[in-house]
CSV table of C-alpha atoms in Angstrom, one decimal:
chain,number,residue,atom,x,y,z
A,27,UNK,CA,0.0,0.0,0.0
A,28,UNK,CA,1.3,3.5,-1.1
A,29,UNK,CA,1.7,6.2,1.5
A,30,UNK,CA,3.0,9.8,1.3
A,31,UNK,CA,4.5,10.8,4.5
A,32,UNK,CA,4.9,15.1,4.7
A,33,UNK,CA,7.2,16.7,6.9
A,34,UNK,CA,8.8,20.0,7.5
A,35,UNK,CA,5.3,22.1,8.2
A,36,UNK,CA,5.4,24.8,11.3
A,37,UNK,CA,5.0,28.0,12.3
A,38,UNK,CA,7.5,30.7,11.2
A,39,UNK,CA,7.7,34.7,11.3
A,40,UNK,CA,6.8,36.5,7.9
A,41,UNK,CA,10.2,36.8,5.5
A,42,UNK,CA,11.5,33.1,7.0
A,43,UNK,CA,11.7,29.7,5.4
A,44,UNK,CA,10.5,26.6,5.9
A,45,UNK,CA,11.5,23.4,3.6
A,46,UNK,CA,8.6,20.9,3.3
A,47,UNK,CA,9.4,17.2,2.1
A,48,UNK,CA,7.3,14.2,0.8
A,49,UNK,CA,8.1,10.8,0.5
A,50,UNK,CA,6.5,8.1,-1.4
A,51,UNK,CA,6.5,4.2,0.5
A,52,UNK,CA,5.3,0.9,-0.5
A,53,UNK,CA,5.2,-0.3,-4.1
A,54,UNK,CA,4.6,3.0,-6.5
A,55,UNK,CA,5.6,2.8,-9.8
A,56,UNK,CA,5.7,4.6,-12.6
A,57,UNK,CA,5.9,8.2,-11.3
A,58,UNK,CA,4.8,10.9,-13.4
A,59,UNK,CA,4.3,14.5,-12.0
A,60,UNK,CA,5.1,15.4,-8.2
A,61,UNK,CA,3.9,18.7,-7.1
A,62,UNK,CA,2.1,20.8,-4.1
A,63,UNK,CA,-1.3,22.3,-3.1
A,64,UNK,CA,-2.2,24.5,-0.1
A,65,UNK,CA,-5.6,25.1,1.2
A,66,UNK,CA,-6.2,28.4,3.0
A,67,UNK,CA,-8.5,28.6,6.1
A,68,UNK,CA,-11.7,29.1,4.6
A,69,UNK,CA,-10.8,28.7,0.7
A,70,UNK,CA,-10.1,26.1,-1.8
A,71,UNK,CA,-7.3,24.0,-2.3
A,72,UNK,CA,-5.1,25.5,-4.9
A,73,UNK,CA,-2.1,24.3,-6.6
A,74,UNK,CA,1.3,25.7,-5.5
A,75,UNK,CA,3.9,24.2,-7.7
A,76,UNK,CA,4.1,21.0,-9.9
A,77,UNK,CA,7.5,19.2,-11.3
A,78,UNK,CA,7.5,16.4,-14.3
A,79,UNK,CA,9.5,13.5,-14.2
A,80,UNK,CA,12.1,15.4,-16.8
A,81,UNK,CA,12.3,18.6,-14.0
A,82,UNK,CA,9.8,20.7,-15.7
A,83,UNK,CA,8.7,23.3,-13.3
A,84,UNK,CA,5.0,25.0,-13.0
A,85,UNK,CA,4.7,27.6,-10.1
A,86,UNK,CA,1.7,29.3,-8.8
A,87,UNK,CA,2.3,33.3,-9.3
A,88,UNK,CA,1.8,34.1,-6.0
A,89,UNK,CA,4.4,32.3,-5.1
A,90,UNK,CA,7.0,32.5,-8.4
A,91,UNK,CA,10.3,33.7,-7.1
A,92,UNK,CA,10.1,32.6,-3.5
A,93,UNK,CA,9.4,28.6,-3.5
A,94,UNK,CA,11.3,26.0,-5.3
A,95,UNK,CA,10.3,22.5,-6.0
A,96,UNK,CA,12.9,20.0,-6.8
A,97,UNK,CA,12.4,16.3,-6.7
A,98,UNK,CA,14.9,13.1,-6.2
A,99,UNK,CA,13.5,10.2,-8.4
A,100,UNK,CA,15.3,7.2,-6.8
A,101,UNK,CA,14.2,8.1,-3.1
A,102,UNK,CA,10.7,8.8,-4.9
A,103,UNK,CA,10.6,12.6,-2.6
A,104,UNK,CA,9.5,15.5,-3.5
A,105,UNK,CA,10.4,18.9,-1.9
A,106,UNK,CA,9.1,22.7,-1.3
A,107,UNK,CA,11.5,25.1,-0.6
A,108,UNK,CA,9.7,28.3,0.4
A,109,UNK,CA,11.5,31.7,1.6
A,110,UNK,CA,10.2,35.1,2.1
A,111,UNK,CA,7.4,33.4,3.3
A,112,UNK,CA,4.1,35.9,3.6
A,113,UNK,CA,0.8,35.6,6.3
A,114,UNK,CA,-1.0,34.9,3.1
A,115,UNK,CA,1.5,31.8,2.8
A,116,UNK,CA,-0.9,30.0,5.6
A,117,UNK,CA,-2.2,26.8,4.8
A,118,UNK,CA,-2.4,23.3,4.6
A,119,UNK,CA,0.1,21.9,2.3
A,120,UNK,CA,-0.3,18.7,0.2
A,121,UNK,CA,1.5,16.8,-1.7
A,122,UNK,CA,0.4,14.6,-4.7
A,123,UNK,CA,1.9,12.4,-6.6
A,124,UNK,CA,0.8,11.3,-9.8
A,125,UNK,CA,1.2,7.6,-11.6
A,126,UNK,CA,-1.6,5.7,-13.2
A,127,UNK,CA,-3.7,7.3,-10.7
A,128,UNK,CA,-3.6,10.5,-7.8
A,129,UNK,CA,-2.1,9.9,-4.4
A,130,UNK,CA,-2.1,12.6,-2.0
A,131,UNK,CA,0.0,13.1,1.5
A,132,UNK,CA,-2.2,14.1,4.7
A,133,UNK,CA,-1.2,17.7,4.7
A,134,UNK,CA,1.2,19.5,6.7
A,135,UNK,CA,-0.1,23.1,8.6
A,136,UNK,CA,2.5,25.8,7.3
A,137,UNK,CA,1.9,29.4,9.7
A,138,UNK,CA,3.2,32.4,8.9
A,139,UNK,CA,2.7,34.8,11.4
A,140,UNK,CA,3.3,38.3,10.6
């Protein structure tokens, strides 16, 4: 059975960093696409960054600039680095990771306090 296990979530002050990272166990196969989502409190889940298998990179514009996804195929991990992080940076994280089908971590709280 495949789990995604996200770490690296907390609270910072606004203008810090925080590095998230999630990694794939069990038999996956076949990755495609890695990338992250956030939810806001009170608002939709949105996409935040995605990264192809190749090392395309797609980046929401709020966030272009300031976060960097990168991912290591043979630990089957993919990572957020976000700096100059804003209030408006508050959310649940998620990562997804995309084979034949969609699997998604369980979300890690990021707080940026201002």
């Amino acid at each position: 059975q495949v789990q995604l296990v996200e770490s690296g979530g907390g609270l910072v002050q606004a203008g810090g960093s925080l590095r998230l990272s999630c990694a794939a166990s069990g038999s996956i196969f076949g990755i495609k696409g890695m990338g992250w989502y956030r939810q806001p409190p009170g608002k939709q889940r949105e996409l935040v960054a995605v990264i192809t298998r190749t090392g395309s990179t797609n980046y929401a514009d709020s966030v272009k600039g300031r976060f960097t996804i990168s991912r290591d195929n043979a630990k089957n991990t993919v990572y957020l680095q976000m700096n100059s992080l804003k209030p408006e940076d508050t959310a649940v994280y998620y990562c997804l990771i995309t084979t034949w089908r969609d699997y998604w971590g369980q979300g890690t709280q990021v707080t940026v306090s201002s």
